[in-house]
mmCIF file of C-alpha atoms in Angstrom:
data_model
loop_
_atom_site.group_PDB
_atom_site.id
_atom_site.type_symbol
_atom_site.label_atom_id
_atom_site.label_comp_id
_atom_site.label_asym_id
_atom_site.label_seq_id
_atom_site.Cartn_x
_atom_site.Cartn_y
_atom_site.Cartn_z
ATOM 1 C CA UNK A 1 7.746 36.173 16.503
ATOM 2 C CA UNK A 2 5.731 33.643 18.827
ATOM 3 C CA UNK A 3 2.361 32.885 18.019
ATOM 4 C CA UNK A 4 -0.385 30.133 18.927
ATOM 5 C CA UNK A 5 -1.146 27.061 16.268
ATOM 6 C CA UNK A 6 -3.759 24.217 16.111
ATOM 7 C CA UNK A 7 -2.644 20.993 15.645
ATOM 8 C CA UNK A 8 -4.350 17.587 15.333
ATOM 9 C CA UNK A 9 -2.432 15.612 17.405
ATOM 10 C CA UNK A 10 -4.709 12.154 16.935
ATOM 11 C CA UNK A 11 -8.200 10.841 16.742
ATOM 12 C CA UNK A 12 -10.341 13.515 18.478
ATOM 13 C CA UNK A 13 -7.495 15.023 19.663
ATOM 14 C CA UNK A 14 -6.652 18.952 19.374
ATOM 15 C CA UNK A 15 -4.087 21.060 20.989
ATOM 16 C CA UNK A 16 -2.901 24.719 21.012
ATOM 17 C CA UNK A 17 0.727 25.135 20.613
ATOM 18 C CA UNK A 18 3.474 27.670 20.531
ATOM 19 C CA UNK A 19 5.421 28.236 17.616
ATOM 20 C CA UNK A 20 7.305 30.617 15.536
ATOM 21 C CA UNK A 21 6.925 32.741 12.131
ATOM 22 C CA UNK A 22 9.245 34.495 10.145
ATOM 23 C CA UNK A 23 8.174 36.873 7.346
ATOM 24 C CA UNK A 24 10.479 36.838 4.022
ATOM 25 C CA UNK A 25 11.640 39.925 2.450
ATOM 26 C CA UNK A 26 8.969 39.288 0.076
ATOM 27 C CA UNK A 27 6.084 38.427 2.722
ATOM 28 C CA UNK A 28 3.468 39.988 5.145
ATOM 29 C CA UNK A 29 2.573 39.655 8.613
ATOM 30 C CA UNK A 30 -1.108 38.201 8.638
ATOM 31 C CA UNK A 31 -3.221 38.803 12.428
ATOM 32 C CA UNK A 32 -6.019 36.059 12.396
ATOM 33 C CA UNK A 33 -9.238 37.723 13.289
ATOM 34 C CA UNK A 34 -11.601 34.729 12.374
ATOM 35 C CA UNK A 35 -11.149 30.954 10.595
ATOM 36 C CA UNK A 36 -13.647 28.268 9.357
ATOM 37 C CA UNK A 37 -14.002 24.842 11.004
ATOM 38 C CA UNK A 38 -14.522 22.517 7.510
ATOM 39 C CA UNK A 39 -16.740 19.921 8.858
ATOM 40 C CA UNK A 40 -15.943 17.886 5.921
ATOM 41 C CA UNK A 41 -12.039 17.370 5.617
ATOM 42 C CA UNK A 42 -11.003 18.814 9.086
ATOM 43 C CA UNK A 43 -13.934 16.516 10.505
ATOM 44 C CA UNK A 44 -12.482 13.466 8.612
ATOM 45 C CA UNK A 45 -9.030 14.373 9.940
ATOM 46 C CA UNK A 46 -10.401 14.826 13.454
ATOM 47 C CA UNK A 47 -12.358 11.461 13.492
ATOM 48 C CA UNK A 48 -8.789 10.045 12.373
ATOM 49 C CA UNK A 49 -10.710 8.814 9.042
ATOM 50 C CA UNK A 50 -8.009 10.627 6.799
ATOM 51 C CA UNK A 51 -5.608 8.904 4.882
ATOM 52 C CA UNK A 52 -2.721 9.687 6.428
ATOM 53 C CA UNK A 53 -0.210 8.836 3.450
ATOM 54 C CA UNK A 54 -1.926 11.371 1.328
ATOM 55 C CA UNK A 55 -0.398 15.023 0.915
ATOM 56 C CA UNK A 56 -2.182 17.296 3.111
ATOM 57 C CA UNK A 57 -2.879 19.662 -0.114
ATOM 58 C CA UNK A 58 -0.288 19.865 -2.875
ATOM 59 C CA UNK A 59 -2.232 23.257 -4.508
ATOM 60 C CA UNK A 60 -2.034 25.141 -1.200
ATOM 61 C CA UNK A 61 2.072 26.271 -0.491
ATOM 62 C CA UNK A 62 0.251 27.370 3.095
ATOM 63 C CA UNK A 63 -0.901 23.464 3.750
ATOM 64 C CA UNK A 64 2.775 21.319 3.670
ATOM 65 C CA UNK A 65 2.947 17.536 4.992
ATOM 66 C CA UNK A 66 0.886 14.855 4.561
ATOM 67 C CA UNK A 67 -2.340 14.163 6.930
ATOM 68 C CA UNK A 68 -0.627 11.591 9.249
ATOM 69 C CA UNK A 69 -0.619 13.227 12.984
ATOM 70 C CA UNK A 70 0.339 15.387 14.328
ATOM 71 C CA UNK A 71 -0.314 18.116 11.730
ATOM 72 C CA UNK A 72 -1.656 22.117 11.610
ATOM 73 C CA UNK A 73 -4.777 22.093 9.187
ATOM 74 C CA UNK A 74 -7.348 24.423 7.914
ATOM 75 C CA UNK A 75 -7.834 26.701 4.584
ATOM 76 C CA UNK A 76 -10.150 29.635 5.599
ATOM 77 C CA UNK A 77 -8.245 32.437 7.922
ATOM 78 C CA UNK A 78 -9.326 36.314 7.875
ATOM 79 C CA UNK A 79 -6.864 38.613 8.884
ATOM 80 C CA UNK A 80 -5.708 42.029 9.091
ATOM 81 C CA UNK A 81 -1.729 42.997 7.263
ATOM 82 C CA UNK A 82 0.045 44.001 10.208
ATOM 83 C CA UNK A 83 3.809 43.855 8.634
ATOM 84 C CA UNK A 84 5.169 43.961 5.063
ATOM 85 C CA UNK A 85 8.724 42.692 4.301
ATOM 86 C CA UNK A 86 11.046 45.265 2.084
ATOM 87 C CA UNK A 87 10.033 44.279 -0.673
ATOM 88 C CA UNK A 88 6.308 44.213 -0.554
ATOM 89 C CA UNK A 89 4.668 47.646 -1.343
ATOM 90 C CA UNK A 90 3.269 50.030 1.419
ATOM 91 C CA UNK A 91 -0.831 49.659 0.268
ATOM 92 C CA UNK A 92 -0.928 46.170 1.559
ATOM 93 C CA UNK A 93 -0.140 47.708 5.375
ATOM 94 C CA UNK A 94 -3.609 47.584 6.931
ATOM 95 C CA UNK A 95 -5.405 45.915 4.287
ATOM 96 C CA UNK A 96 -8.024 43.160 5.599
ATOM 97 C CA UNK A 97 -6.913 39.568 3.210
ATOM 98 C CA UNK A 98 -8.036 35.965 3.000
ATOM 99 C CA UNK A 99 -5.875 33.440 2.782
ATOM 100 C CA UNK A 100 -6.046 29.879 2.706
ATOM 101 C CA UNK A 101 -4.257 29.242 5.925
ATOM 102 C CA UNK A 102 -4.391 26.941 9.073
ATOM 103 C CA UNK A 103 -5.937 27.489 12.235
ATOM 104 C CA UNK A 104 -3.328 29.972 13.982
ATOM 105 C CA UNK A 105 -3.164 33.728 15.453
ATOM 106 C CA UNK A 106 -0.522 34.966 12.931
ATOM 107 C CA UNK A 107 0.692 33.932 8.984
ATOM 108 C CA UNK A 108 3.521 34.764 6.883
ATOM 109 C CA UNK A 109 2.122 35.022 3.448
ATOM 110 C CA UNK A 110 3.258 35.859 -0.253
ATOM 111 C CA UNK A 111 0.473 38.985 -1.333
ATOM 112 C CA UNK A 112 -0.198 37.166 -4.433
ATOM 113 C CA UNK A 113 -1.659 33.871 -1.940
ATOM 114 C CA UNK A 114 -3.877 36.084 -0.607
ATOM 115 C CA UNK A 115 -7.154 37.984 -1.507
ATOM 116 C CA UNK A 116 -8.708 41.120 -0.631
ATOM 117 C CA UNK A 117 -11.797 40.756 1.458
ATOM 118 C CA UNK A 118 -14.313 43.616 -0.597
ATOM 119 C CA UNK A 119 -15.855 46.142 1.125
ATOM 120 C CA UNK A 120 -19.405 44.680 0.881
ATOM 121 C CA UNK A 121 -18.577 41.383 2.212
ATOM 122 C CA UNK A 122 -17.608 41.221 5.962
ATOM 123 C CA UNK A 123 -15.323 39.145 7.604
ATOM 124 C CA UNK A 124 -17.210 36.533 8.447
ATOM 125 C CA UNK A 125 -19.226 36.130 5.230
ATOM 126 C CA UNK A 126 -15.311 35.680 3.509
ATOM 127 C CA UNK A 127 -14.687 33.265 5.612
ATOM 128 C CA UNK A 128 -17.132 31.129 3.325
ATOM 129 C CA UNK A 129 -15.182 32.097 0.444
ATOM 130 C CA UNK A 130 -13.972 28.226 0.103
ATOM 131 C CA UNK A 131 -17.657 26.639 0.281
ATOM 132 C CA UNK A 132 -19.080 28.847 -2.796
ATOM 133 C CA UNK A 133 -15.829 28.319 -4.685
ATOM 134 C CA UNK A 134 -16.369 24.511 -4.069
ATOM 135 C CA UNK A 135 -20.076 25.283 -4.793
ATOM 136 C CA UNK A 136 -18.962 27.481 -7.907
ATOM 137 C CA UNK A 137 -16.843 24.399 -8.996
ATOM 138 C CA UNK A 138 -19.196 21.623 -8.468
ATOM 139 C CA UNK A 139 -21.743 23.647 -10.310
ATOM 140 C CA UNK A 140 -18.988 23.677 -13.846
ATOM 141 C CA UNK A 141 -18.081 20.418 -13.052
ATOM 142 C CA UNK A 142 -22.118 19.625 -12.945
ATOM 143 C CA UNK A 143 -23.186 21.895 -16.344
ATOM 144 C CA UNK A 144 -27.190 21.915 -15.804
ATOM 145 C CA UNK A 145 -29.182 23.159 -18.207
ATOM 146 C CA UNK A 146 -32.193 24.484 -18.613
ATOM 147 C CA UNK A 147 -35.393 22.855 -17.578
ATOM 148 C CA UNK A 148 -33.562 20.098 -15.738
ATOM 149 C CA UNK A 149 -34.357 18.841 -12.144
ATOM 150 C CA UNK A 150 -31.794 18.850 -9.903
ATOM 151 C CA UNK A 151 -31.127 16.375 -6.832
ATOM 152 C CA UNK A 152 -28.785 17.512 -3.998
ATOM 153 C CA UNK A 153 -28.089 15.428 -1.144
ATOM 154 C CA UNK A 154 -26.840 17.011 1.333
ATOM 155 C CA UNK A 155 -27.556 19.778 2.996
ATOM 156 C CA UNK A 156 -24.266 21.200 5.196
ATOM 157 C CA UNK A 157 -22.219 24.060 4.256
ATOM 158 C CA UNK A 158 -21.190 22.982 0.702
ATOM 159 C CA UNK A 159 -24.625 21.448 -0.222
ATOM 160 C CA UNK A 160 -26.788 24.683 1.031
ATOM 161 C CA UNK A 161 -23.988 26.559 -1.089
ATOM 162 C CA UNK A 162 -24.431 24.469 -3.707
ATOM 163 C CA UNK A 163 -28.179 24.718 -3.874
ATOM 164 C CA UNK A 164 -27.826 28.756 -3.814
ATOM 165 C CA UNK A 165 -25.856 28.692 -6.929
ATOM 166 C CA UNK A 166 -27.763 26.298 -8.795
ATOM 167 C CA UNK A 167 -31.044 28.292 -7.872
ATOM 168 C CA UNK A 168 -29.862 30.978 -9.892
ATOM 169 C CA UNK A 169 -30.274 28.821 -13.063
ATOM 170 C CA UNK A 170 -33.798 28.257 -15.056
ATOM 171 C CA UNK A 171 -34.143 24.849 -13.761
ATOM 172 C CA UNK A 172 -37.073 22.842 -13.891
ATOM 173 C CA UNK A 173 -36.807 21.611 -9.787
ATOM 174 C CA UNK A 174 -33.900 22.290 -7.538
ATOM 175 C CA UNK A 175 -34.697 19.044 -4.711
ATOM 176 C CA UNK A 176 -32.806 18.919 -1.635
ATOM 177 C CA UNK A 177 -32.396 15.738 0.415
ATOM 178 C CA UNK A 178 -31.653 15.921 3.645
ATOM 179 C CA UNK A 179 -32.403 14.230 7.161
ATOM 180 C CA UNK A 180 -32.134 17.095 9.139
ATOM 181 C CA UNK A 181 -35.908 19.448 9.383
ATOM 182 C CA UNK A 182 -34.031 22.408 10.105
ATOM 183 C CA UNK A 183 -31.254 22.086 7.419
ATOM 184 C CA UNK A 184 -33.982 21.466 5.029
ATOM 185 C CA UNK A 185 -35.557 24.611 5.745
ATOM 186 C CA UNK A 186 -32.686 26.577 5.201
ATOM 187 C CA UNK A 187 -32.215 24.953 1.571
ATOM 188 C CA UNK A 188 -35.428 26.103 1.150
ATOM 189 C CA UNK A 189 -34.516 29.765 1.873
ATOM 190 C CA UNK A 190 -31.290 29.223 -0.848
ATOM 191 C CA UNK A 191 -33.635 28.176 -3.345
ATOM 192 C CA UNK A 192 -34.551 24.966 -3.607
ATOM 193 C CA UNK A 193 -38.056 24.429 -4.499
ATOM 194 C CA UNK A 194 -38.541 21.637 -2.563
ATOM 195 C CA UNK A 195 -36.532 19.866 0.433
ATOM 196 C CA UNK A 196 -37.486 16.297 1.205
ATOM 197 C CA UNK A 197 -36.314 14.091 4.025
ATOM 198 C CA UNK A 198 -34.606 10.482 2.141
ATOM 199 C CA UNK A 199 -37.078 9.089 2.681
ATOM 200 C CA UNK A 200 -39.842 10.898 0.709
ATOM 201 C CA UNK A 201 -37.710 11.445 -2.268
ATOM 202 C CA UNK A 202 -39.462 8.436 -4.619
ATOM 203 C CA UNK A 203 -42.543 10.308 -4.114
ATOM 204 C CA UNK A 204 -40.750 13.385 -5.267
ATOM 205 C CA UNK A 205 -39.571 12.070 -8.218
ATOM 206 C CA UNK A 206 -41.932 9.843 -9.387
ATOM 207 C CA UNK A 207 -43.349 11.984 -12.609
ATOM 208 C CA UNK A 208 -44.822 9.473 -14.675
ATOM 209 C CA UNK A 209 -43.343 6.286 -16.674
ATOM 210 C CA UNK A 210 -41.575 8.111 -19.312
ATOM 211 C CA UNK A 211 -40.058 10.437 -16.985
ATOM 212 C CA UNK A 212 -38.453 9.192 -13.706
ATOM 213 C CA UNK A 213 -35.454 10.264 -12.305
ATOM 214 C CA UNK A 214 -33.132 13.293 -12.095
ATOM 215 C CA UNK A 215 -31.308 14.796 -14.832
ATOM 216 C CA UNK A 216 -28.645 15.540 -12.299
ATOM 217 C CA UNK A 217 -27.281 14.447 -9.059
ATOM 218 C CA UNK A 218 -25.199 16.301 -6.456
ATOM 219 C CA UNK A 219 -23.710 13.674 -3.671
ATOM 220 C CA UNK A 220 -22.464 16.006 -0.516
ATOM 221 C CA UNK A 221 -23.488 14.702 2.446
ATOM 222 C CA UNK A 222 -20.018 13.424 3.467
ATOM 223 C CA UNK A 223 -21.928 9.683 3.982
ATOM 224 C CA UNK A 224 -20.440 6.805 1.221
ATOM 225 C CA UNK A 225 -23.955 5.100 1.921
ATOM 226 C CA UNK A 226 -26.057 8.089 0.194
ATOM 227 C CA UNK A 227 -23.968 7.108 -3.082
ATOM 228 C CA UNK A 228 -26.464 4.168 -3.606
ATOM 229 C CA UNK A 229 -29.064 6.662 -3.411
ATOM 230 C CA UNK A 230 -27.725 9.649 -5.380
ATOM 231 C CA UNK A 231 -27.464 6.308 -8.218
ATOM 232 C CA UNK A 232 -30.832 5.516 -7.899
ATOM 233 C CA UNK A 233 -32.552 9.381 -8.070
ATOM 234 C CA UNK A 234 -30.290 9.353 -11.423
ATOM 235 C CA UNK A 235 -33.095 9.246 -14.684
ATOM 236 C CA UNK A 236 -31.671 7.689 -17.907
ATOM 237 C CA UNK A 237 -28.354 8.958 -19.238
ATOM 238 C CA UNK A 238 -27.837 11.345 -15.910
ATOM 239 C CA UNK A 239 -25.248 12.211 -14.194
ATOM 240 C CA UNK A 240 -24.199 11.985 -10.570
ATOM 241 C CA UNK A 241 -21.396 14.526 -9.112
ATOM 242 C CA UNK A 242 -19.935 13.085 -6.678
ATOM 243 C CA UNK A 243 -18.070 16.482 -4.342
ATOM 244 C CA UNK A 244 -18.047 14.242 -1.184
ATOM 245 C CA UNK A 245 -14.685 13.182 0.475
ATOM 246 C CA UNK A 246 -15.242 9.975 2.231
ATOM 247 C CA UNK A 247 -11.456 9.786 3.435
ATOM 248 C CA UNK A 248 -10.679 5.752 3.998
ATOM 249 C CA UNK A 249 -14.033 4.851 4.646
ATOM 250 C CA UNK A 250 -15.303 2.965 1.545
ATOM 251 C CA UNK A 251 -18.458 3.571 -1.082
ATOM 252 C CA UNK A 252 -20.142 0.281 -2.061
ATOM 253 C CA UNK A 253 -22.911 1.031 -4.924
ATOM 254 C CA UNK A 254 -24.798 -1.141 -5.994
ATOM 255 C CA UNK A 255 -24.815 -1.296 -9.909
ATOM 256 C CA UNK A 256 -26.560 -4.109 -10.749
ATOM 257 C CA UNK A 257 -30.176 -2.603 -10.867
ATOM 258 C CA UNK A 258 -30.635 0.206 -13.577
ATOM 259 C CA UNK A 259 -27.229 1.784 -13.853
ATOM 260 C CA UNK A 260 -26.416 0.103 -16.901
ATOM 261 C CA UNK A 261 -29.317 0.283 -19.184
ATOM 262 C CA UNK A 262 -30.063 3.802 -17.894
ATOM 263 C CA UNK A 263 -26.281 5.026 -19.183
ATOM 264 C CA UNK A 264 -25.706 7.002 -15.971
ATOM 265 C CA UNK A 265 -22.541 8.742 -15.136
ATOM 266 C CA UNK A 266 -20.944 9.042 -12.771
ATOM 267 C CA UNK A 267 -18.070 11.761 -11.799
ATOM 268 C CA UNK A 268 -15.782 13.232 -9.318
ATOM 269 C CA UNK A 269 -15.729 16.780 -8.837
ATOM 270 C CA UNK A 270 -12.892 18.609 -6.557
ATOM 271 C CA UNK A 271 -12.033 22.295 -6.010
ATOM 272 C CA UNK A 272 -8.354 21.578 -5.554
ATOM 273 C CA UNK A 273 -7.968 21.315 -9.716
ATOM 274 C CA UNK A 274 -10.286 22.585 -12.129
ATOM 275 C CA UNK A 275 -12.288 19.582 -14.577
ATOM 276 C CA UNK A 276 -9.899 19.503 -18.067
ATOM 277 C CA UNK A 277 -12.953 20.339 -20.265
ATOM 278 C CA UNK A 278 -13.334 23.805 -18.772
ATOM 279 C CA UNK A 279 -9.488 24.409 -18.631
ATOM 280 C CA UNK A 280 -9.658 26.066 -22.289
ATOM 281 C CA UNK A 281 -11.355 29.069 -20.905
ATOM 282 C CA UNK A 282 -11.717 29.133 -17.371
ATOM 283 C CA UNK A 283 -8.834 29.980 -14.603
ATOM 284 C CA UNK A 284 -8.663 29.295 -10.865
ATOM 285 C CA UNK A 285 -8.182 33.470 -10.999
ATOM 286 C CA UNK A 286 -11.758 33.421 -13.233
ATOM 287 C CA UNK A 287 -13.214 30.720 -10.549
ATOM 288 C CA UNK A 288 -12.599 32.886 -7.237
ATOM 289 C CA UNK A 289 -13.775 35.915 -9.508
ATOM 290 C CA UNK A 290 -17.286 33.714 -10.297
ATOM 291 C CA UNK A 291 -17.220 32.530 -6.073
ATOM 292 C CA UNK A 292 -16.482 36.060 -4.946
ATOM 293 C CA UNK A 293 -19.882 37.406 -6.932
ATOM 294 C CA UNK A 294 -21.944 34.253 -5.950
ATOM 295 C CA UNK A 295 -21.154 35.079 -2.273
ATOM 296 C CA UNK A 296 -21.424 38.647 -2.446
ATOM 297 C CA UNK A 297 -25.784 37.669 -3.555
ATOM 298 C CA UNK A 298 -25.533 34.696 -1.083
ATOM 299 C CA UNK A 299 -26.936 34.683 2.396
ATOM 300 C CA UNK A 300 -24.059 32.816 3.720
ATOM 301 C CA UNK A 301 -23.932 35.001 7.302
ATOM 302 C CA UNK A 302 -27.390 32.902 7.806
ATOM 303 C CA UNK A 303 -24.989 29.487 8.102
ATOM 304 C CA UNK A 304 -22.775 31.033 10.758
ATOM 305 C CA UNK A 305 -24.075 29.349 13.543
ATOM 306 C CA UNK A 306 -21.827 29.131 16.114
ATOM 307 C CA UNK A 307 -18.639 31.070 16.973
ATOM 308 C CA UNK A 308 -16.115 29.629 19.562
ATOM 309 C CA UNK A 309 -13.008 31.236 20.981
ATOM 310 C CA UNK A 310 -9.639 29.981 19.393
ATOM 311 C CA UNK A 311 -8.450 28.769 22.625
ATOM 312 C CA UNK A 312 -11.251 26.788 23.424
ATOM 313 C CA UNK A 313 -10.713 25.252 19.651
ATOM 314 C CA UNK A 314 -11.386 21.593 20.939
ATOM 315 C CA UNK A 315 -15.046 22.448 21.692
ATOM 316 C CA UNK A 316 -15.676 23.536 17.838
ATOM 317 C CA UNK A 317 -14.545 20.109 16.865
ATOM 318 C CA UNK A 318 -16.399 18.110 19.257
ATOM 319 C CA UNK A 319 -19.358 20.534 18.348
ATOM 320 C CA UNK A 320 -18.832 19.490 14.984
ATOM 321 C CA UNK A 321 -18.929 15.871 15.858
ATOM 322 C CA UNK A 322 -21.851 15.325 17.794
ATOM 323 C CA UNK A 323 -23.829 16.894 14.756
ATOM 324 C CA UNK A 324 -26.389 18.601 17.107
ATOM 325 C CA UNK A 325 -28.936 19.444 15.646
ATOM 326 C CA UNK A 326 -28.692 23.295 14.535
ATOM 327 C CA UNK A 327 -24.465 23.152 13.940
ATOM 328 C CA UNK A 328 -23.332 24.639 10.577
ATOM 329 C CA UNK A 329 -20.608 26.655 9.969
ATOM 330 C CA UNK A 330 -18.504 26.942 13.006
ATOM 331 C CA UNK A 331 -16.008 30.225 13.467
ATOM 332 C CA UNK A 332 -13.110 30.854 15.570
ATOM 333 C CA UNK A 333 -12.826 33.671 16.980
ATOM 334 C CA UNK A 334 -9.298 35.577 18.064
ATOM 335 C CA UNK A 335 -8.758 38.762 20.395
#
């Protein structure tokens, strides 16, 4: 059948096309009734600040290519079952599904790619299924413990998810650094005890001689800059997270001041693989389990800011963009 994708077809450029899907004997039909705009790796891909030799997501069988243009992307479609193949049984007719799939009004899907949205979550709030499980991930690839203070900069969609899941621990201070007054007010309603602007952050951590510095550091504002200053809120032997995806764009740190004789590390953290010292006992399966339960107690409908028609799909992206003040999580919308 015909159906209408997105496609990056350069730097800020977006088009709707026509194409075609088949379902497999083994497949369903998947209706789009909503998708998520990523303002981190869609925006990077956008901006034409993705490297486009790099596989477009080797975990994801939905997501094939690599990220030169032209190319469909996205990994956060809601959708109603609308056909099963022969060999797929009857219950999953009707059934409303998540599925990490690009921006388009129909999918072919194997069942076992897809989840269930629950009956106490609604569409829209699943749509955010892929922020908490990159918050739910950052946070094991993080492991606070108790009494620590925690620094996250960054407050977008990951970071404010981030922050909600760490303010279920007993930490000692959950900060949040961000330039933005009204993004630091909504960190504040996700828990973080306090929510500084960059520059007010010394003052913030400034407890004394013998006790300066974070005991953890969460870099997510998307900026290679704010490395430098995730380093320096580190305290001796602390460690900085880095979940931010610059693209090509490079990080300079400086690491001549105090990174040495403080022992700080410093680590990557992605949601595409899960860390190898948690691979004994946790699962991808266990991880969406942990997400799914994180965003059930989540406010994430409070992030849902705007919601944009598919076919008028460029304007989310230049929404996106401009960073106006107020833009969050974007949705697309389909009749």
């Amino acid at each position: 059948m015909n159906r209408r994708s997105l496609y990056f077809t350069g730097p800020f450029e977006t088009a709707i096309e026509e194409t075609s899907v088949e379902m497999a004997a083994d497949e369903v039909l998947v209706e789009t009734r909503v998708s998520g705009v990523s303002a981190g790796t869609e925006l990077l891909i956008y901006r034409g600040e993705a490297p486009e030799e790099l596989p477009a997501d080797e975990t994801l069988e939905t997501i094939d290519g690599d990220l030169s243009f032209p190319l469909r992307y996205g990994y956060a479609s809601v959708g109603d079952v609308v056909s099963i193949g022969e060999a797929v049984d009857d219950d999953w007719l009707g059934r409303t599904v998540f599925a990490f799939d690009p921006h388009e009004t129909h999918f072919s899907i194997a069942p076992e790619q897809l989840i269930e949205v629950p009956e106490d979550v609604s569409v829209e709030e699943m749509v955010l299924f892929p922020s908490v499980e990159t918050a739910t991930s950052l946070v094991l690839d993080g492991r606070p413990r108790v009494g620590e203070d925690v620094v996250v900069f960054g407050a977008g969609v990951v970071g404010l998810c981030t922050i909600g899941v760490l303010a279920s621990f007993p930490l000692g201070r959950l900060v949040a650094v961000e330039p933005i007054p009204g993004r630091r007010e909504r960190a504040r309603h996700l828990g973080a005890d306090v929510a500084v602007a960059p520059d007010e952050l010394d003052d913030v951590l400034d407890r004394g001689p013998d006790c300066d510095g974070a005991d953890l550091v969460y870099e997510l504002s998307g900026h290679p800059e704010t490395l430098d200053a995730a380093v320096g809120a580190a305290g001796y032997d602390s460690r900085v997270i880095v979940g931010s995806w610059y693209g090509d764009k490079p990080a300079t740190v400086d690491l001549g001041a105090s990174f040495h004789r403080d022992r700080i590390s410093v680590e990557s953290s992605q949601v595409s693989t899960l860390a190898p010292e948690t691979r004994g006992r946790w699962t991808r399966a266990r991880r969406a389990e942990t997400a799914l339960s994180r965003l059930r107690d989540l406010d994430v409908g409070s992030l849902i800011t705007h919601r944009i028609p598919f076919s008028d799909a460029p304007d989310a992206y230049r929404l996106l963009d401009e960073r106006a003040d107020g833009v969050l999580q974007v949705l697309l919308t389909y009749p």
